[in-house]
């Protein structure tokens, strides 16, 4: 590095800003754990009757120990510090009746897994879910009461390997944007490719969806 740059704190500040500007926006500005937990607490408050399974979701309890919540340590590029982020929500058959529309997904960009199967979650499949979670690998929402169309933003879930939307009340066309999900593979039964741990599934049955699977998926 140039001695000039080392000498000038102003230039250091500029190079730090450039470094941050270079980094993908989602990773550069992950909300704090407090903000992430706040989004979940607001969603809990939106439930008409409070599900017993969410009892541990309390402001004065460490969110990584809440029932159904998992965390990982995240290291910000260029920093030594690692800090916990919420990476998973797993509440199978927990009597949840809320709407996903009331969950602030932009506060939860670190999520890699949402497993909320066998509940009574209603309302639409929010486009914000699809557009805010570039790290999401598993989205399991089967056996709920989701209605309306699958948003075309689903093509933005670029890390998705497993998707199960079976047995909901979804309708409308199957979005062609599903075809841009390069990691998502399709099969009538789960496929284990090349014996990799990557078990990749797409399940859409039990809805009123129309149209064909995107060609890119059909040929995989
Ligand atoms: C994060 O790192 C701390 C300190 O190294 C460790 O105690 C903690 O268990 C880690 N948490 C997770 C979720 O891995
Ligand atoms: C959602 O979360 C983001 C990031 O923490 C925050 O900036 C925004 O204000 C929140 N939106 C609502 C409606 O609370
Ligand atoms: C997807 O959900 C349906 C309906 O519950 C179930 O029959 C199917 O086994 C699920 N598939 C996977 C791979 O989880
Ligand atoms: C996967 O495992 C099966 C059974 O263990 C084996 O027959 C097959 O050759 C393996 N395939 C690859 C690509 O390693």
Tab-separated table of N, CA and C in Angstrom, residues 106-179:
chain	number	residue	atom	x	y	z
A	106	UNK	N	-37.359	-7.921	5.002
A	106	UNK	CA	-36.106	-7.197	4.746
A	106	UNK	C	-35.247	-7.120	6.011
A	107	UNK	N	-35.863	-7.316	7.181
A	107	UNK	CA	-35.073	-7.375	8.412
A	107	UNK	C	-34.455	-8.758	8.598
A	108	UNK	N	-34.843	-9.730	7.773
A	108	UNK	CA	-34.428	-11.121	7.979
A	108	UNK	C	-33.651	-11.671	6.782
A	109	UNK	N	-32.864	-10.803	6.161
A	109	UNK	CA	-32.156	-11.168	4.932
A	109	UNK	C	-31.157	-12.307	5.131
A	110	UNK	N	-30.800	-12.594	6.378
A	110	UNK	CA	-29.834	-13.657	6.640
A	110	UNK	C	-30.471	-15.058	6.655
A	111	UNK	N	-31.785	-15.123	6.524
A	111	UNK	CA	-32.460	-16.435	6.605
A	111	UNK	C	-31.988	-17.388	5.503
A	112	UNK	N	-31.677	-18.610	5.885
A	112	UNK	CA	-31.365	-19.638	4.901
A	112	UNK	C	-32.473	-20.694	4.852
A	113	UNK	N	-33.349	-20.684	5.846
A	113	UNK	CA	-34.343	-21.745	5.914
A	113	UNK	C	-35.621	-21.275	6.605
A	114	UNK	N	-36.755	-21.505	5.928
A	114	UNK	CA	-38.065	-21.232	6.518
A	114	UNK	C	-38.871	-22.517	6.427
A	115	UNK	N	-39.182	-23.106	7.579
A	115	UNK	CA	-39.953	-24.352	7.595
A	115	UNK	C	-41.179	-24.152	8.468
A	116	UNK	N	-42.287	-23.858	7.810
A	116	UNK	CA	-43.522	-23.542	8.525
A	116	UNK	C	-44.658	-24.437	8.031
A	117	UNK	N	-44.340	-25.675	7.704
A	117	UNK	CA	-45.353	-26.583	7.164
A	117	UNK	C	-46.379	-26.962	8.223
A	118	UNK	N	-47.544	-27.379	7.752
A	118	UNK	CA	-48.617	-27.882	8.621
A	118	UNK	C	-49.054	-26.865	9.666
A	119	UNK	N	-49.349	-25.662	9.218
A	119	UNK	CA	-49.943	-24.654	10.087
A	119	UNK	C	-51.211	-24.154	9.399
A	120	UNK	N	-51.764	-23.052	9.870
A	120	UNK	CA	-52.907	-22.450	9.151
A	120	UNK	C	-52.540	-21.053	8.681
A	121	UNK	N	-51.327	-20.922	8.182
A	121	UNK	CA	-50.881	-19.622	7.694
A	121	UNK	C	-51.698	-19.242	6.470
A	122	UNK	N	-52.278	-18.022	6.510
A	122	UNK	CA	-53.164	-17.614	5.416
A	122	UNK	C	-52.610	-16.380	4.715
A	123	UNK	N	-53.391	-15.871	3.804
A	123	UNK	CA	-52.940	-14.704	3.053
A	123	UNK	C	-52.101	-15.132	1.866
A	124	UNK	N	-51.428	-14.156	1.283
A	124	UNK	CA	-50.719	-14.429	0.031
A	124	UNK	C	-49.285	-14.886	0.287
A	125	UNK	N	-48.653	-15.301	-0.786
A	125	UNK	CA	-47.215	-15.557	-0.797
A	125	UNK	C	-46.597	-14.190	-1.094
A	126	UNK	N	-46.015	-13.510	-0.080
A	126	UNK	CA	-45.602	-12.115	-0.302
A	126	UNK	C	-44.439	-11.993	-1.283
A	127	UNK	N	-44.535	-10.996	-2.155
A	127	UNK	CA	-43.420	-10.795	-3.077
A	127	UNK	C	-42.169	-10.378	-2.301
A	128	UNK	N	-42.355	-9.750	-1.117
A	128	UNK	CA	-41.198	-9.338	-0.305
A	128	UNK	C	-40.406	-10.542	0.195
A	129	UNK	N	-41.111	-11.661	0.428
A	129	UNK	CA	-40.399	-12.876	0.827
A	129	UNK	C	-39.419	-13.263	-0.284
A	130	UNK	N	-39.919	-13.231	-1.502
A	130	UNK	CA	-39.094	-13.657	-2.623
A	130	UNK	C	-37.970	-12.674	-2.927
A	131	UNK	N	-38.236	-11.385	-2.752
A	131	UNK	CA	-37.234	-10.409	-3.187
A	131	UNK	C	-36.240	-10.024	-2.094
A	132	UNK	N	-36.489	-10.449	-0.842
A	132	UNK	CA	-35.609	-10.005	0.254
A	132	UNK	C	-34.652	-11.069	0.764
A	133	UNK	N	-34.787	-12.316	0.295
A	133	UNK	CA	-34.034	-13.395	0.933
A	133	UNK	C	-33.098	-14.126	-0.046
A	134	UNK	N	-32.026	-13.460	-0.481
A	134	UNK	CA	-31.136	-14.080	-1.475
A	134	UNK	C	-30.366	-15.288	-0.930
A	135	UNK	N	-30.379	-15.476	0.395
A	135	UNK	CA	-29.637	-16.608	0.964
A	135	UNK	C	-30.524	-17.807	1.266
A	136	UNK	N	-31.822	-17.676	0.992
A	136	UNK	CA	-32.760	-18.727	1.389
A	136	UNK	C	-32.574	-19.992	0.564
A	137	UNK	N	-32.345	-21.114	1.246
A	137	UNK	CA	-32.133	-22.390	0.563
A	137	UNK	C	-33.373	-23.291	0.638
A	138	UNK	N	-34.072	-23.224	1.761
A	138	UNK	CA	-35.235	-24.103	1.925
A	138	UNK	C	-36.460	-23.292	2.294
A	139	UNK	N	-37.534	-23.515	1.546
A	139	UNK	CA	-38.793	-22.848	1.840
A	139	UNK	C	-39.878	-23.912	1.860
A	140	UNK	N	-40.271	-24.305	3.060
A	140	UNK	CA	-41.236	-25.386	3.238
A	140	UNK	C	-42.509	-24.806	3.853
A	141	UNK	N	-43.524	-24.658	3.013
A	141	UNK	CA	-44.783	-24.039	3.452
A	141	UNK	C	-45.968	-24.946	3.142
A	142	UNK	N	-45.701	-26.237	2.953
A	142	UNK	CA	-46.797	-27.136	2.586
A	142	UNK	C	-47.832	-27.239	3.704
A	143	UNK	N	-49.059	-27.601	3.293
A	143	UNK	CA	-50.163	-27.785	4.247
A	143	UNK	C	-50.438	-26.523	5.058
A	144	UNK	N	-50.681	-25.427	4.348
A	144	UNK	CA	-51.126	-24.186	4.966
A	144	UNK	C	-52.319	-23.663	4.181
A	145	UNK	N	-52.683	-22.414	4.365
A	145	UNK	CA	-53.850	-21.883	3.659
A	145	UNK	C	-53.488	-20.687	2.791
A	146	UNK	N	-52.297	-20.737	2.232
A	146	UNK	CA	-51.858	-19.639	1.375
A	146	UNK	C	-52.713	-19.589	0.114
A	147	UNK	N	-53.100	-18.379	-0.275
A	147	UNK	CA	-53.923	-18.237	-1.472
A	147	UNK	C	-53.321	-17.196	-2.405
A	148	UNK	N	-53.914	-17.078	-3.573
A	148	UNK	CA	-53.413	-16.126	-4.559
A	148	UNK	C	-52.327	-16.741	-5.417
A	149	UNK	N	-51.634	-15.875	-6.139
A	149	UNK	CA	-50.640	-16.365	-7.108
A	149	UNK	C	-49.252	-16.437	-6.493
A	150	UNK	N	-48.425	-17.276	-7.086
A	150	UNK	CA	-47.007	-17.289	-6.725
A	150	UNK	C	-46.368	-16.084	-7.425
A	151	UNK	N	-45.759	-15.156	-6.668
A	151	UNK	CA	-45.237	-13.942	-7.319
A	151	UNK	C	-44.074	-14.256	-8.253
A	152	UNK	N	-43.961	-13.459	-9.319
A	152	UNK	CA	-42.882	-13.719	-10.271
A	152	UNK	C	-41.521	-13.417	-9.660
A	153	UNK	N	-41.515	-12.640	-8.555
A	153	UNK	CA	-40.241	-12.372	-7.855
A	153	UNK	C	-39.595	-13.646	-7.332
A	154	UNK	N	-40.330	-14.767	-7.375
A	154	UNK	CA	-39.761	-16.027	-6.875
A	154	UNK	C	-38.432	-16.336	-7.575
A	155	UNK	N	-38.267	-15.795	-8.773
A	155	UNK	CA	-37.022	-15.977	-9.502
A	155	UNK	C	-35.826	-15.339	-8.812
A	156	UNK	N	-36.083	-14.496	-7.797
A	156	UNK	CA	-34.981	-13.844	-7.082
A	156	UNK	C	-34.465	-14.665	-5.907
A	157	UNK	N	-35.131	-15.778	-5.613
A	157	UNK	CA	-34.639	-16.651	-4.533
A	157	UNK	C	-33.521	-17.534	-5.094
A	158	UNK	N	-32.405	-16.900	-5.405
A	158	UNK	CA	-31.387	-17.577	-6.213
A	158	UNK	C	-30.639	-18.692	-5.489
A	159	UNK	N	-30.758	-18.770	-4.167
A	159	UNK	CA	-30.067	-19.846	-3.440
A	159	UNK	C	-30.965	-21.061	-3.198
A	160	UNK	N	-32.219	-20.956	-3.646
A	160	UNK	CA	-33.210	-21.978	-3.296
A	160	UNK	C	-32.862	-23.352	-3.860
A	161	UNK	N	-32.824	-24.360	-2.993
A	161	UNK	CA	-32.666	-25.732	-3.471
A	161	UNK	C	-33.923	-26.560	-3.216
A	162	UNK	N	-34.703	-26.205	-2.194
A	162	UNK	CA	-35.903	-26.973	-1.896
A	162	UNK	C	-37.095	-26.076	-1.661
A	163	UNK	N	-38.189	-26.390	-2.368
A	163	UNK	CA	-39.404	-25.579	-2.254
A	163	UNK	C	-40.597	-26.516	-2.168
A	164	UNK	N	-41.379	-26.409	-1.115
A	164	UNK	CA	-42.604	-27.203	-1.040
A	164	UNK	C	-43.778	-26.294	-0.700
A	165	UNK	N	-44.666	-26.152	-1.681
A	165	UNK	CA	-45.866	-25.329	-1.507
A	165	UNK	C	-47.119	-26.184	-1.639
A	166	UNK	N	-46.950	-27.484	-1.544
A	166	UNK	CA	-48.087	-28.401	-1.721
A	166	UNK	C	-49.190	-28.125	-0.717
A	167	UNK	N	-50.399	-28.483	-1.134
A	167	UNK	CA	-51.550	-28.429	-0.245
A	167	UNK	C	-51.770	-27.053	0.368
A	168	UNK	N	-51.828	-26.052	-0.498
A	168	UNK	CA	-52.270	-24.719	-0.123
A	168	UNK	C	-53.434	-24.362	-1.033
A	169	UNK	N	-53.808	-23.097	-1.109
A	169	UNK	CA	-54.893	-22.704	-2.014
A	169	UNK	C	-54.375	-21.768	-3.088
A	170	UNK	N	-53.161	-22.014	-3.501
A	170	UNK	CA	-52.556	-21.153	-4.517
A	170	UNK	C	-53.236	-21.369	-5.853
A	171	UNK	N	-53.293	-20.308	-6.636
A	171	UNK	CA	-53.942	-20.408	-7.938
A	171	UNK	C	-53.151	-19.599	-8.953
A	172	UNK	N	-53.626	-19.604	-10.163
A	172	UNK	CA	-52.964	-18.825	-11.207
A	172	UNK	C	-51.863	-19.610	-11.876
A	173	UNK	N	-51.141	-18.921	-12.753
A	173	UNK	CA	-50.118	-19.621	-13.527
A	173	UNK	C	-48.872	-19.948	-12.694
A	174	UNK	N	-48.168	-20.987	-13.096
A	174	UNK	CA	-46.857	-21.268	-12.515
A	174	UNK	C	-45.881	-20.278	-13.146
A	175	UNK	N	-45.255	-19.410	-12.340
A	175	UNK	CA	-44.431	-18.362	-12.953
A	175	UNK	C	-43.224	-18.927	-13.705
A	176	UNK	N	-43.001	-18.398	-14.897
A	176	UNK	CA	-41.876	-18.887	-15.697
A	176	UNK	C	-40.551	-18.544	-15.008
A	177	UNK	N	-40.589	-17.559	-14.092
A	177	UNK	CA	-39.374	-17.161	-13.382
A	177	UNK	C	-38.788	-18.305	-12.543
A	178	UNK	N	-39.621	-19.304	-12.230
A	178	UNK	CA	-39.089	-20.476	-11.523
A	178	UNK	C	-37.940	-21.094	-12.303
A	179	UNK	N	-38.019	-20.945	-13.625
A	179	UNK	CA	-37.011	-21.527	-14.493
A	179	UNK	C	-35.643	-20.898	-14.323
